[in-house]
Tab-separated table of C-alpha atoms and ligand atoms in Angstrom:
chain	number	residue	atom	x	y	z
A	1	MET	CA	106.828	23.675	102.898
A	2	THR	CA	105.572	26.267	105.364
A	3	PRO	CA	105.701	29.714	104.090
A	4	ALA	CA	108.528	32.018	105.845
A	5	PHE	CA	105.822	34.175	107.086
A	6	PRO	CA	102.367	32.987	108.119
A	7	SER	CA	99.535	34.684	106.376
A	8	GLY	CA	98.387	36.444	109.672
A	9	ILE	CA	101.650	38.230	110.229
A	10	ARG	CA	101.909	41.993	109.574
A	11	THR	CA	102.551	42.608	106.168
A	12	SER	CA	104.987	45.481	106.918
A	13	VAL	CA	107.451	42.762	108.123
A	14	ARG	CA	107.538	41.210	104.879
A	15	VAL	CA	109.048	44.167	103.019
A	16	MET	CA	112.300	43.351	104.735
A	17	GLU	CA	112.407	39.765	103.745
A	18	ARG	CA	114.408	39.105	100.582
A	19	ALA	CA	112.624	35.931	99.327
A	20	TRP	CA	109.229	37.736	99.620
A	21	LEU	CA	110.408	40.879	97.754
A	22	LYS	CA	112.182	39.051	95.217
A	23	ARG	CA	109.005	36.961	94.209
A	24	GLU	CA	106.909	39.960	94.016
A	25	LEU	CA	109.406	42.062	91.913
A	26	ASP	CA	109.865	38.804	89.681
A	27	ALA	CA	106.128	38.855	89.220
A	28	GLY	CA	106.649	42.174	87.755
A	29	ARG	CA	105.073	44.296	90.549
A	30	SER	CA	106.472	47.941	90.987
A	31	ILE	CA	107.948	49.229	94.165
A	32	GLU	CA	104.948	51.657	94.572
A	33	SER	CA	102.555	48.789	94.603
A	34	ILE	CA	104.437	46.613	96.860
A	35	ALA	CA	104.694	49.947	99.157
A	36	ARG	CA	100.903	50.268	98.979
A	37	GLU	CA	100.293	46.586	100.039
A	38	VAL	CA	102.649	46.662	103.065
A	39	GLY	CA	101.590	50.089	103.968
A	40	LYS	CA	105.025	51.647	103.761
A	41	ASP	CA	106.706	54.509	101.976
A	42	PRO	CA	107.934	53.616	98.499
A	43	SER	CA	111.648	55.004	99.785
A	44	THR	CA	111.358	52.247	102.489
A	45	VAL	CA	110.504	49.392	99.949
A	46	SER	CA	113.365	50.862	97.839
A	47	TYR	CA	115.726	50.748	100.641
A	48	TRP	CA	115.410	46.955	101.237
A	49	VAL	CA	115.264	46.288	97.419
A	50	ASN	CA	118.641	48.065	97.135
A	51	LYS	CA	119.836	46.264	100.613
A	52	HIS	CA	118.989	43.054	99.137
A	53	ALA	CA	120.690	43.783	95.681
A	54	LEU	CA	117.200	43.166	93.912
A	55	ILE	CA	115.912	45.250	90.958
A	56	SER	CA	112.564	45.660	89.967
A	57	SER	CA	111.671	44.887	86.509
A	58	HIS	CA	110.162	48.333	86.099
A	59	ALA	CA	113.508	49.720	86.874
A	60	GLU	CA	115.228	47.405	84.312
A	61	LYS	CA	113.074	48.546	81.586
A	62	HIS	CA	113.968	52.229	82.204
A	63	ALA	CA	117.719	51.479	82.262
A	64	ALA	CA	117.383	49.843	78.963
A	65	ARG	CA	115.516	52.797	77.308
A	66	GLY	CA	117.735	55.341	78.980
A	67	GLY	CA	114.661	57.841	79.453
A	68	ILE	CA	111.469	58.093	81.186
A	69	GLU	CA	108.113	57.707	79.490
A	70	ARG	CA	105.780	60.537	79.854
A	71	GLU	CA	102.945	58.338	80.768
A	72	GLU	CA	104.587	56.743	83.618
A	73	LEU	CA	106.001	60.127	84.884
A	74	GLU	CA	102.463	61.663	84.919
A	75	ARG	CA	101.060	58.782	86.690
A	76	LEU	CA	103.606	58.911	89.355
A	77	VAL	CA	103.134	62.624	89.789
A	78	GLY	CA	99.378	62.122	89.905
A	79	GLN	CA	99.776	59.834	92.668
A	80	GLY	CA	101.602	62.546	94.549
A	81	PHE	CA	105.158	61.253	94.266
A	82	THR	CA	108.003	63.594	95.153
A	83	VAL	CA	111.083	63.876	92.763
A	84	ARG	CA	113.205	61.749	95.220
A	85	ALA	CA	110.314	59.194	95.516
A	86	ILE	CA	110.074	58.929	91.690
A	87	ALA	CA	113.729	58.529	91.236
A	88	GLU	CA	113.535	55.697	93.966
A	89	GLU	CA	110.575	54.210	92.252
A	90	LEU	CA	112.266	54.170	88.659
A	91	GLN	CA	115.683	53.682	89.972
A	92	VAL	CA	117.049	56.610	88.241
A	93	SER	CA	118.784	59.662	89.281
A	94	PHE	CA	117.125	62.593	91.144
A	95	SER	CA	118.594	65.131	88.313
A	96	SER	CA	117.033	62.749	85.512
A	97	VAL	CA	113.716	62.667	87.182
A	98	GLN	CA	113.987	66.622	86.977
A	99	HIS	CA	115.042	66.651	83.597
A	100	TRP	CA	112.057	64.526	82.277
A	101	LEU	CA	109.721	66.576	84.533
A	102	ARG	CA	110.904	69.698	82.583
A	103	ARG	CA	110.912	68.221	79.365
A	104	TYR	CA	107.249	67.092	79.577
A	105	ASP	CA	106.338	70.315	81.356
A	106	LEU	CA	105.038	68.330	84.432
A	107	ALA	CA	105.483	69.399	88.104
A	108	THR	CA	105.175	67.296	91.443
A	109	VAL	CA	102.181	67.985	93.702
A	110	ARG	CA	104.867	69.242	95.870
A	111	ALA	CA	106.297	71.873	93.501
A	112	ARG	CA	102.843	73.081	92.389
A	113	ARG	CA	101.782	73.646	95.904
A	114	SER	CA	104.762	75.645	96.847
A	115	ARG	CA	104.281	77.784	93.982
A	116	SER	CA	100.698	78.162	94.436
A	117	MET	CA	101.507	78.944	98.343
A	118	GLN	CA	104.067	81.469	97.039
A	119	ALA	CA	101.566	82.925	94.706
A	120	SER	CA	98.710	83.329	97.355
A	121	LEU	CA	100.977	85.255	99.666
A	122	GLU	CA	100.768	87.903	97.257
A	123	ASP	CA	97.099	87.778	97.005
A	124	PRO	CA	95.132	89.523	99.957
A	125	THR	CA	91.942	87.843	98.831
A	126	ALA	CA	93.481	84.252	99.229
A	127	PRO	CA	92.463	82.055	102.382
A	128	ALA	CA	94.491	82.549	105.476
A	129	VAL	CA	95.239	78.670	105.706
A	130	THR	CA	96.428	76.265	103.104
A	131	THR	CA	98.073	72.819	102.769
A	132	GLY	CA	101.836	72.302	102.694
A	133	GLU	CA	104.922	70.114	103.570
A	134	CYS	CA	106.467	70.578	106.911
A	135	PRO	CA	109.883	68.889	107.251
A	136	ARG	CA	108.874	67.831	110.711
A	137	HIS	CA	105.202	67.137	110.308
A	138	GLY	CA	104.595	66.184	106.711
A	139	THR	CA	101.656	67.401	104.714
A	140	THR	CA	99.747	69.495	107.152
A	141	THR	CA	98.092	72.738	107.446
A	142	PHE	CA	99.901	76.041	107.117
A	143	GLY	CA	98.717	79.577	108.455
A	144	ARG	CA	99.379	82.892	107.097
A	145	ARG	CA	101.755	84.971	109.016
A	146	PRO	CA	100.915	88.685	109.285
A	147	GLU	CA	104.391	89.399	107.977
A	148	GLY	CA	103.675	87.627	104.875
A	149	SER	CA	104.879	84.039	104.920
A	150	TRP	CA	103.625	80.655	105.754
A	151	ARG	CA	103.744	78.808	109.001
A	152	CYS	CA	103.090	74.957	109.873
A	153	LEU	CA	100.381	75.252	112.478
A	154	ARG	CA	101.548	72.409	114.235
A	155	CYS	CA	105.020	73.806	114.565
A	156	ARG	CA	103.323	77.015	115.738
A	157	SER	CA	101.280	75.237	118.502
A	158	ALA	CA	104.339	73.229	119.679
A	159	HIS	CA	106.072	76.679	120.027
A	160	VAL	CA	103.278	78.359	121.834
A	161	ALA	CA	103.231	75.342	124.363
A	162	ALA	CA	106.790	75.425	124.851
A	163	ARG	CA	106.791	79.229	125.594
A	164	ARG	CA	104.010	78.676	127.904
A	165	ARG	CA	105.854	76.015	129.889
A	166	ARG	CA	108.797	78.238	130.113
A	167	ILE	CA	106.618	81.127	131.497
A	168	LYS	CA	105.068	78.798	133.870
A	169	GLN	CA	108.493	77.433	134.930
A	170	ILE	CA	109.651	81.079	135.651
A	171	LEU	CA	106.454	81.977	137.707
A	172	VAL	CA	106.411	78.742	139.611
A	173	ALA	CA	110.233	79.560	140.804
A	174	GLU	CA	109.206	83.085	141.672
A	175	ALA	CA	106.069	81.912	143.609
A	176	GLY	CA	108.514	79.875	145.930
A	177	GLY	CA	108.411	76.606	143.660
A	178	VAL	CA	106.562	74.613	146.112
A	179	CYS	CA	102.934	73.738	147.139
A	180	VAL	CA	102.297	76.181	150.193
A	181	LEU	CA	100.273	73.424	152.018
A	182	CYS	CA	102.232	70.412	151.527
A	183	GLY	CA	105.618	71.394	149.945
A	184	TYR	CA	105.290	69.356	146.890
A	185	ASP	CA	107.589	70.507	144.154
A	186	ARG	CA	108.335	67.560	141.769
A	187	THR	CA	106.565	68.384	138.585
A	188	VAL	CA	105.729	72.157	137.413
A	189	GLY	CA	102.715	70.742	135.633
A	190	ALA	CA	101.203	69.662	138.889
A	191	LEU	CA	101.414	72.776	140.406
A	192	HIS	CA	98.510	75.335	140.248
A	193	PHE	CA	98.287	79.034	140.818
A	194	HIS	CA	95.238	79.435	143.096
A	195	HIS	CA	93.751	82.668	143.425
A	196	VAL	CA	93.511	83.953	147.016
A	197	ASP	CA	90.706	86.025	146.139
A	198	PRO	CA	87.758	83.791	145.261
A	199	SER	CA	86.132	86.217	142.971
A	200	ALA	CA	88.945	85.975	140.566
A	201	LYS	CA	89.351	82.482	139.698
A	202	GLU	CA	90.213	82.429	135.882
A	203	PHE	CA	93.733	82.741	136.030
A	204	HIS	CA	94.954	79.199	135.588
A	205	LEU	CA	92.568	78.867	132.901
A	206	SER	CA	93.752	82.039	130.914
A	207	PHE	CA	97.343	81.068	131.699
A	208	ALA	CA	96.783	77.479	130.148
A	209	GLY	CA	94.898	78.952	127.051
A	210	ALA	CA	96.593	82.367	125.937
A	211	THR	CA	99.575	83.786	124.767
A	212	ARG	CA	99.772	86.469	127.397
A	213	SER	CA	103.054	88.561	128.137
A	214	ILE	CA	105.015	87.415	131.006
A	215	ALA	CA	104.353	90.674	132.782
A	216	SER	CA	100.637	90.300	132.881
A	217	SER	CA	100.957	86.724	133.850
A	218	ARG	CA	103.418	87.715	136.508
A	219	ALA	CA	101.036	90.411	137.733
A	220	GLU	CA	98.251	87.840	137.972
A	221	ALA	CA	100.604	85.342	139.734
A	222	ALA	CA	101.185	87.761	142.470
A	223	LYS	CA	97.490	87.415	143.638
A	224	CYS	CA	97.763	83.717	143.737
A	225	VAL	CA	99.361	80.927	145.889
A	226	LEU	CA	101.015	77.740	144.658
A	227	LEU	CA	99.066	74.593	145.373
A	228	CYS	CA	99.957	71.076	144.063
A	229	ALA	CA	96.832	69.381	142.222
A	230	ASN	CA	95.830	67.366	145.337
A	231	CYS	CA	95.936	70.385	147.964
A	232	HIS	CA	94.194	72.388	145.322
A	233	ALA	CA	91.324	70.144	144.995
A	234	GLU	CA	90.907	69.937	148.866
A	235	VAL	CA	90.966	73.694	149.122
A	236	GLU	CA	88.404	73.963	146.183
A	237	ASN	CA	86.043	71.567	148.039
A	238	GLY	CA	86.682	72.934	151.581
A	239	ALA	CA	88.684	70.059	152.720
A	240	ALA	CA	91.741	72.129	153.333
A	241	ASN	CA	92.183	75.727	153.919
A	242	ILE	CA	95.068	78.257	152.987
A	243	PRO	CA	96.838	79.504	155.917
A	244	ASN	CA	96.121	83.339	156.552
A	245	ALA	CA	93.834	83.419	153.287
A	246	ALA	CA	91.155	81.077	154.929
A	247	PRO	CA	89.107	83.919	156.588
A	248	ARG	CA	88.845	85.501	153.192
A	249	GLU	CA	87.862	82.450	151.267
A	250	THR	CA	85.136	81.317	153.728
A	251	SER	CA	83.478	84.909	154.639
A	252	GLY	CA	83.662	85.881	150.874
A	253	VAL	CA	84.202	89.427	152.019
A	254	ALA	CA	87.398	91.128	151.382
A	255	ILE	CA	89.262	92.551	154.295
A	256	PRO	CA	89.598	96.325	153.845
A	257	GLY	CA	93.304	97.223	153.285
B	301	ZN	ZN1	105.364	71.311	111.324
B	302	ZN	ZN1	100.069	70.281	148.232
């Protein structure tokens, strides 16, 4: 007999295969240990166990007893399982897990963390960053907001980047929306603000990095012309000149107004 899957195949595929799953469960393995082997979340393994109408021997034990042992609950809590993951692992209801956690005075890592995050908000000496659960980014770093709440730092930087893109879009449109040399207009990201006055070249840098107001960005953009990345490179190395601004660029002397 050739095995259904050659040994070289990625183990993550196996979790979807009924025969393999059944063999592992019959051998007394827990969902959690299978999940570890295939590198998947226990909830994913549970999904396939349910889909194939299989049941883990661990789960059968619990159904027969009608309760959850403290030792087992402690072990899962210690491994960082959430209430939902424990319920799936032991094939019991969410509220039953909550009941036994309360009964044994246990708390999941997530619950303890959210309690301690709440507590540290009221403590001015607590650190400004902490680890928390973001619905979008999972376990990640949170920063303290000045108004007294926690914010996922990855959500925050995504928000800042989106705001920057919006501001740039507006300013690009206000600056004519095209490269002044070649008329390129396909991607805002490939359009640069080039300072007509060569002594003030930092605008494109600060534009990318800071959360300046649209008003100050607009004032800065007014001193610039729009160039595409290619034309910008040519202007910077002298292969191309900006019409009208060219004499100022080459002489380096400002023309008196
Ligand atoms: Zn986030
Ligand atoms: Zn161009």
